[in-house]
Short mmCIF file of C-alpha atoms and ligand atoms in Angstrom, two decimals:
data_model
loop_
_atom_site.label_atom_id
_atom_site.label_comp_id
_atom_site.label_asym_id
_atom_site.label_seq_id
_atom_site.Cartn_x
_atom_site.Cartn_y
_atom_site.Cartn_z
CA MET A 1 108.58 -107.97 143.62
CA VAL A 2 111.05 -107.13 140.92
CA ILE A 3 110.22 -106.88 137.04
CA ASN A 4 113.12 -107.70 134.90
CA MET A 5 112.86 -106.27 131.65
CA ALA A 6 114.14 -108.31 128.59
CA ALA A 7 117.23 -107.13 126.95
CA GLY A 8 116.04 -105.00 124.03
CA SER A 9 112.57 -104.29 125.43
CA SER A 10 111.01 -101.14 124.24
CA GLU A 11 110.53 -97.68 126.56
CA ALA A 12 106.73 -98.25 125.53
CA GLU A 13 106.93 -101.91 127.21
CA LEU A 14 108.49 -100.54 130.18
CA GLN A 15 106.05 -97.49 130.64
CA HIS A 16 103.35 -100.10 130.57
CA VAL A 17 104.98 -101.88 133.17
CA ILE A 18 105.28 -98.92 135.47
CA ASP A 19 101.67 -97.94 134.92
CA ARG A 20 100.18 -101.38 135.83
CA VAL A 21 102.79 -101.47 139.13
CA ILE A 22 100.79 -98.38 140.14
CA GLU A 23 97.31 -99.63 139.25
CA CYS A 24 98.24 -103.04 141.18
CA GLY A 25 98.92 -100.54 144.21
CA PHE A 26 102.68 -100.37 144.45
CA GLN A 27 105.38 -97.92 144.01
CA PRO A 28 107.57 -98.47 140.87
CA HIS A 29 111.21 -97.71 141.25
CA VAL A 30 113.09 -98.26 137.97
CA THR A 31 116.69 -98.87 137.63
CA ARG A 32 118.12 -98.54 134.10
CA GLY A 33 120.90 -100.87 133.69
CA ALA A 34 123.36 -100.66 130.42
CA GLU A 35 121.32 -103.77 128.76
CA ARG A 36 117.97 -103.74 130.46
CA ALA A 37 116.01 -102.15 133.20
CA ILE A 38 114.32 -103.36 136.35
CA VAL A 39 111.41 -102.09 138.06
CA ALA A 40 111.15 -103.01 142.09
CA ALA A 41 107.64 -102.94 142.83
CA VAL A 42 107.57 -101.72 146.42
CA GLY A 43 105.12 -100.89 149.32
CA SER A 44 102.08 -102.85 150.81
CA GLY A 45 98.51 -103.54 150.41
CA GLY A 46 98.71 -104.11 146.48
CA SER A 47 97.76 -107.28 144.64
CA ARG A 48 100.91 -109.40 144.42
CA MET A 49 99.05 -111.77 142.07
CA ALA A 50 98.18 -109.01 139.63
CA LEU A 51 102.20 -108.29 139.63
CA GLU A 52 102.80 -111.85 139.26
CA ALA A 53 100.77 -111.69 136.07
CA LEU A 54 103.05 -109.45 134.69
CA LYS A 55 105.19 -112.25 133.64
CA ALA A 56 102.89 -112.27 130.62
CA ALA A 57 103.21 -108.70 129.46
CA PRO A 58 105.32 -107.87 126.59
CA GLY A 59 109.01 -107.20 127.39
CA VAL A 60 108.85 -108.84 130.57
CA GLU A 61 111.52 -111.37 131.01
CA ASP A 62 110.54 -112.31 134.67
CA VAL A 63 108.75 -111.40 138.03
CA VAL A 64 110.75 -112.26 141.23
CA PRO A 65 109.95 -111.77 144.62
CA ILE A 66 112.39 -110.05 146.90
CA ALA A 67 113.21 -112.41 149.84
CA HIS A 68 114.53 -109.71 152.30
CA PRO A 69 112.33 -107.04 153.85
CA PHE A 70 114.91 -104.44 152.48
CA LYS A 71 114.02 -103.91 148.55
CA LEU A 72 115.79 -100.87 147.04
CA VAL A 73 118.97 -101.42 148.81
CA SER A 74 118.91 -105.24 147.84
CA LYS A 75 121.40 -106.25 145.03
CA ILE A 76 118.29 -107.84 143.33
CA VAL A 77 116.88 -104.56 142.10
CA LYS A 78 120.18 -103.19 140.74
CA SER A 79 122.83 -104.64 138.58
CA GLY A 80 126.34 -103.60 139.57
CA ARG A 81 127.34 -101.41 142.46
CA THR A 82 126.27 -97.83 143.53
CA GLN A 83 128.96 -95.23 143.11
CA VAL A 84 128.36 -92.19 145.35
CA ASP A 85 129.91 -88.79 144.21
CA VAL A 86 130.96 -86.72 147.48
CA GLY A 87 131.91 -83.32 146.04
CA GLY A 88 133.86 -84.97 142.92
CA VAL A 89 135.21 -87.87 145.19
CA ILE A 90 133.78 -91.19 144.20
CA ILE A 91 132.94 -93.58 146.80
CA GLY A 92 132.44 -97.44 145.80
CA GLY A 93 134.57 -96.95 142.75
CA GLU A 94 137.78 -98.75 141.83
CA ASP A 95 139.93 -97.00 144.66
CA ALA A 96 139.48 -97.23 148.52
CA VAL A 97 138.73 -93.73 149.71
CA VAL A 98 139.76 -92.48 153.37
CA ILE A 99 138.05 -89.85 155.17
CA ALA A 100 140.17 -88.62 158.24
CA GLY A 101 139.81 -85.59 160.55
CA PRO A 102 139.21 -84.93 164.33
CA CYS A 103 136.31 -86.42 166.34
CA SER A 104 135.03 -82.46 166.80
CA VAL A 105 135.86 -79.36 165.24
CA GLU A 106 137.60 -77.33 168.31
CA SER A 107 139.37 -74.59 166.63
CA ARG A 108 140.75 -72.96 163.35
CA GLU A 109 144.35 -73.84 164.26
CA GLN A 110 143.23 -77.56 165.11
CA LEU A 111 140.84 -78.06 161.85
CA PHE A 112 143.15 -76.33 159.30
CA SER A 113 146.48 -78.19 160.80
CA THR A 114 144.51 -81.61 160.45
CA ALA A 115 143.21 -81.07 157.22
CA ARG A 116 146.52 -80.10 155.52
CA ALA A 117 148.16 -83.14 157.06
CA ILE A 118 145.55 -85.25 156.19
CA LYS A 119 145.53 -84.37 152.72
CA ALA A 120 149.24 -84.30 152.29
CA ALA A 121 149.14 -88.18 153.53
CA GLY A 122 146.66 -89.00 150.79
CA ALA A 123 142.97 -88.37 152.55
CA THR A 124 140.56 -87.48 149.97
CA LEU A 125 137.57 -86.43 152.30
CA LEU A 126 137.70 -84.38 155.54
CA ARG A 127 135.28 -85.19 158.56
CA GLY A 128 134.75 -83.07 161.73
CA GLY A 129 132.07 -82.80 164.07
CA ALA A 130 129.94 -79.90 164.61
CA TYR A 131 127.08 -80.96 166.62
CA LYS A 132 128.17 -84.02 168.66
CA PRO A 133 125.97 -86.84 170.33
CA ARG A 134 127.65 -87.19 173.65
CA THR A 135 126.62 -89.92 176.16
CA SER A 136 126.72 -87.08 178.89
CA PRO A 137 125.28 -83.90 178.93
CA TYR A 138 128.75 -82.46 180.65
CA ASP A 139 130.82 -83.35 177.83
CA PHE A 140 131.65 -81.12 174.95
CA GLN A 141 128.54 -80.79 172.71
CA GLY A 142 130.47 -79.29 169.42
CA LEU A 143 130.90 -75.54 168.32
CA GLY A 144 127.69 -75.79 166.25
CA ILE A 145 127.13 -73.27 163.46
CA GLU A 146 130.82 -71.48 164.16
CA ALA A 147 132.31 -75.21 163.25
CA LEU A 148 130.01 -75.34 160.26
CA ARG A 149 131.64 -72.14 159.12
CA LEU A 150 135.36 -73.48 159.91
CA LEU A 151 134.33 -76.64 157.80
CA ARG A 152 133.39 -74.53 154.69
CA GLU A 153 136.47 -72.29 155.05
CA VAL A 154 138.71 -75.36 155.10
CA ARG A 155 137.12 -76.97 152.34
CA GLU A 156 137.54 -73.96 149.81
CA GLU A 157 141.04 -73.40 151.28
CA VAL A 158 142.38 -77.06 151.21
CA GLY A 159 140.29 -78.36 148.78
CA LEU A 160 138.74 -81.44 150.50
CA PRO A 161 135.15 -82.26 150.47
CA VAL A 162 133.66 -82.35 154.00
CA VAL A 163 131.60 -84.90 155.83
CA THR A 164 129.77 -83.84 159.30
CA GLU A 165 127.12 -85.21 161.30
CA VAL A 166 123.45 -84.28 161.42
CA MET A 167 121.69 -84.96 164.57
CA SER A 168 118.27 -83.18 164.15
CA THR A 169 115.66 -82.59 161.15
CA ASN A 170 116.20 -78.61 162.17
CA ASP A 171 119.61 -78.73 160.97
CA ILE A 172 119.46 -80.34 157.66
CA GLN A 173 119.29 -77.31 155.73
CA LEU A 174 121.99 -75.49 157.38
CA ILE A 175 124.71 -78.55 157.54
CA SER A 176 123.61 -78.98 153.54
CA ASP A 177 124.45 -75.51 152.80
CA HIS A 178 128.10 -76.27 154.36
CA ALA A 179 128.94 -79.64 154.05
CA ASP A 180 129.37 -82.32 151.18
CA MET A 181 128.04 -85.20 153.12
CA LEU A 182 125.75 -85.51 156.07
CA GLN A 183 126.60 -88.28 158.41
CA VAL A 184 123.89 -89.93 160.57
CA GLY A 185 125.58 -91.07 163.51
CA ALA A 186 125.21 -94.60 165.24
CA ARG A 187 123.02 -93.23 167.92
CA ASN A 188 120.30 -92.13 165.17
CA MET A 189 120.43 -94.61 162.71
CA GLN A 190 116.72 -95.54 163.92
CA ASN A 191 115.63 -91.95 164.18
CA TYR A 192 113.12 -92.57 161.28
CA ASP A 193 112.07 -88.83 161.22
CA LEU A 194 115.53 -87.94 160.62
CA LEU A 195 115.76 -90.60 158.03
CA ARG A 196 112.61 -89.30 156.22
CA GLN A 197 113.73 -85.70 156.11
CA LEU A 198 117.06 -86.75 154.83
CA ALA A 199 115.68 -88.75 152.07
CA LYS A 200 114.68 -85.34 150.65
CA ALA A 201 117.99 -83.58 151.20
CA LYS A 202 120.08 -82.96 148.30
CA LYS A 203 123.31 -84.28 149.58
CA PRO A 204 124.87 -87.89 150.10
CA ILE A 205 124.18 -89.63 153.49
CA LEU A 206 126.72 -91.50 155.39
CA LEU A 207 124.85 -94.02 157.37
CA LYS A 208 126.32 -95.37 160.14
CA ARG A 209 125.50 -98.92 162.17
CA GLY A 210 123.56 -98.44 165.22
CA PRO A 211 125.68 -100.00 168.26
CA SER A 212 123.03 -102.54 168.71
CA ALA A 213 121.47 -102.70 165.28
CA SER A 214 121.46 -105.93 163.68
CA VAL A 215 122.61 -105.82 159.56
CA LYS A 216 118.92 -106.14 158.50
CA GLU A 217 117.81 -103.18 160.93
CA TRP A 218 120.81 -101.19 159.31
CA LEU A 219 119.84 -102.00 155.63
CA LEU A 220 116.36 -101.16 156.62
CA ALA A 221 117.27 -97.77 157.82
CA ALA A 222 119.06 -97.27 154.73
CA GLU A 223 115.91 -98.27 152.91
CA TYR A 224 114.11 -95.27 154.37
CA LEU A 225 116.54 -93.08 152.42
CA LEU A 226 116.15 -94.65 149.20
CA ALA A 227 112.49 -95.07 149.61
CA GLY A 228 112.05 -91.43 150.28
CA GLY A 229 114.25 -90.59 147.19
CA ASN A 230 117.90 -90.17 148.15
CA ASP A 231 119.78 -92.89 146.35
CA ASN A 232 123.49 -91.45 147.51
CA VAL A 233 123.81 -93.74 150.61
CA VAL A 234 127.11 -94.76 151.68
CA LEU A 235 126.79 -97.63 154.93
CA CYS A 236 129.62 -97.50 157.73
CA GLU A 237 130.21 -100.13 160.10
CA ARG A 238 131.60 -98.50 163.27
CA GLY A 239 131.58 -101.44 166.04
CA ILE A 240 128.71 -102.81 167.92
CA LYS A 241 128.10 -103.68 171.45
CA THR A 242 129.22 -107.10 172.63
CA PHE A 243 130.07 -108.75 175.76
CA GLU A 244 133.37 -107.32 175.30
CA SER A 245 133.20 -103.85 177.18
CA GLU A 246 136.70 -103.38 178.95
CA MET A 247 139.41 -103.98 176.50
CA THR A 248 137.83 -102.62 173.34
CA ARG A 249 135.28 -99.69 172.95
CA ASN A 250 133.21 -101.45 170.66
CA THR A 251 133.71 -104.90 168.43
CA LEU A 252 134.57 -103.59 164.85
CA ASP A 253 132.05 -106.31 162.87
CA LEU A 254 133.92 -106.73 159.80
CA ALA A 255 132.14 -109.82 158.66
CA ALA A 256 129.20 -107.58 158.47
CA VAL A 257 131.22 -105.18 155.86
CA ALA A 258 131.62 -108.38 153.56
CA LEU A 259 127.81 -109.39 154.11
CA VAL A 260 126.23 -106.00 153.48
CA ARG A 261 128.60 -106.38 150.08
CA GLU A 262 126.98 -109.64 149.41
CA LEU A 263 123.14 -108.25 150.31
CA SER A 264 123.58 -104.64 148.93
CA HIS A 265 124.71 -102.39 146.13
CA LEU A 266 125.43 -99.58 148.33
CA PRO A 267 128.71 -98.82 149.39
CA VAL A 268 130.18 -99.87 152.77
CA LEU A 269 133.07 -97.91 154.72
CA ALA A 270 134.60 -99.09 157.96
CA ASP A 271 135.28 -96.99 161.22
CA PRO A 272 138.00 -98.47 163.13
CA SER A 273 138.50 -95.46 165.40
CA HIS A 274 134.91 -95.91 166.73
CA GLY A 275 135.25 -99.62 166.05
CA THR A 276 137.92 -100.54 168.32
CA GLY A 277 138.25 -97.29 170.39
CA LYS A 278 142.07 -97.61 170.77
CA ARG A 279 144.66 -95.98 168.85
CA GLU A 280 147.18 -99.04 168.48
CA LEU A 281 144.27 -101.01 166.90
CA ILE A 282 143.49 -98.56 164.10
CA ALA A 283 146.16 -99.56 161.51
CA PRO A 284 145.53 -103.42 161.82
CA ALA A 285 141.86 -102.89 161.88
CA SER A 286 142.13 -100.67 158.81
CA ARG A 287 144.14 -102.99 156.85
CA ALA A 288 141.67 -105.73 157.51
CA ALA A 289 138.72 -103.67 156.45
CA LEU A 290 140.02 -103.24 153.12
CA ALA A 291 141.10 -106.64 152.59
CA ILE A 292 137.68 -108.03 153.56
CA GLY A 293 136.22 -105.29 150.85
CA ALA A 294 135.36 -101.85 152.26
CA ASP A 295 135.13 -99.39 150.03
CA GLY A 296 137.07 -97.14 152.63
CA LEU A 297 137.64 -95.76 155.91
CA ILE A 298 136.68 -93.01 157.97
CA ILE A 299 139.66 -92.32 160.70
CA GLU A 300 139.96 -89.82 163.59
CA VAL A 301 143.05 -87.60 163.46
CA HIS A 302 143.78 -84.90 166.09
CA PRO A 303 147.09 -82.51 166.26
CA CYS A 304 147.32 -83.49 169.87
CA PRO A 305 145.01 -86.54 170.98
CA GLU A 306 145.84 -85.94 174.71
CA ARG A 307 144.20 -82.58 174.35
CA ALA A 308 141.21 -83.46 172.21
CA LEU A 309 137.83 -82.57 173.48
CA SER A 310 136.03 -86.00 172.42
CA ASP A 311 137.69 -89.31 171.51
CA GLY A 312 141.40 -88.54 172.22
CA ALA A 313 141.99 -92.01 173.28
CA GLN A 314 141.29 -93.39 169.33
CA SER A 315 142.63 -90.59 167.47
CA LEU A 316 146.02 -90.69 165.40
CA THR A 317 148.38 -88.15 165.44
CA LEU A 318 149.17 -86.37 162.44
CA GLU A 319 152.42 -88.36 162.04
CA GLU A 320 150.73 -91.66 162.96
CA PHE A 321 147.95 -90.77 160.26
CA ALA A 322 150.63 -90.56 157.52
CA ARG A 323 152.29 -93.72 158.81
CA LEU A 324 149.11 -95.72 158.37
CA MET A 325 148.27 -94.17 154.82
CA LYS A 326 151.83 -95.52 153.90
CA GLY A 327 150.89 -99.12 155.15
CA LEU A 328 147.65 -98.88 152.96
CA SER A 329 149.19 -99.94 150.22
CA ALA A 330 147.94 -101.10 146.68
CA PRO A 331 148.22 -104.56 147.14
CA ILE A 332 146.12 -104.74 150.08
CA ARG A 333 143.11 -103.21 147.94
CA SER A 334 143.98 -105.81 145.21
CA VAL A 335 143.34 -108.56 147.69
CA ALA A 336 139.62 -107.23 147.96
CA THR A 337 139.60 -106.98 144.37
CA ALA A 338 140.97 -110.29 143.75
CA GLN A 339 138.53 -112.16 146.39
CA GLU A 340 135.67 -110.56 144.24
CA ALA A 341 136.85 -111.73 141.10
CA ALA A 342 137.29 -115.24 142.44
CA ARG A 343 133.79 -115.01 143.30
CA ALA A 344 132.60 -113.34 140.09
C1 PEP B 401 131.82 -89.67 164.98
O1 PEP B 401 131.97 -90.02 164.01
O2 PEP B 401 132.43 -88.86 166.12
C2 PEP B 401 130.51 -90.53 166.07
C3 PEP B 401 130.08 -90.10 167.39
O3 PEP B 401 130.28 -91.58 165.55
P1 PEP B 401 129.20 -92.91 165.85
O4 PEP B 401 128.12 -92.09 165.37
O5 PEP B 401 129.76 -94.07 165.03
O6 PEP B 401 129.71 -92.85 167.64
MN1 MN B 402 134.24 -89.51 167.55
#
């Protein structure tokens, strides 16, 4: 249930509602807008009838049920869209962001040359895997702590905030000490223990969609993070498994990007690298993602893709990335903005 406070209602009236929500057996999550506050009552086992009766409480405008199983990620509980600050870069604001970098951190030279080049091309965040979720145990698993140290160093020197994946609850503190944003990879989207621990982390989370996850399951995974206290969540569509398995690695579900913008206040990125698996599809898929409303992109870049230790086939060269950035011009972004304006 959502309790919409009336514009101009007092702090005391809001506090009364919060107290009653707790008495009724629910947890209150308060969102304060410019004009009014909204109290989401979440949890199970409480008395819904008692909550509905709050319609009669002073300062309450309305009490409405939340139709979806996800609550705190729903647009209903928040007016306006969430903006997530990642080391000073805003995701979900006016400008689309581009996160770029290698799939895996492989060496100092590889990381630094990539970071300098993507920054010069206009990317505002650096990605690079230290701990890699590989399908085969015989494939390169990442440099671990050595990669984290390199990421921290390159962040200081090049000045780009860093995004890297966390696979285990054991590594959350260590990675939080080295990176600005923690990525939950597609394979871990439904690792609920990891999500519960990340809800308590002090860093923003990039939550990738699982390869076989429905939009509802993806938003419920995000709900774990918000319900546990971490509001700084960015969603990322990275392609799902479909019957097409030969010609593309995954199927980039761009309709899902538009859909989560309808359903949720959280920002959403697209990952055309994993979403297509093919270098030649990255540029058109990137343009399409921004046109449909993505708040930004995450793209794999490598100085020499043929030598990459992971995901070389979908990695752009430094030159290809610079060309891609030139093609992602302002008019593309304004298409998405214009569509939104038309809907408003
Ligand atoms: C990655 O970003 O390199 C990665 C492994 O992504 P995903 O979890 O989407 O496969
Ligand atoms: Mn990768």
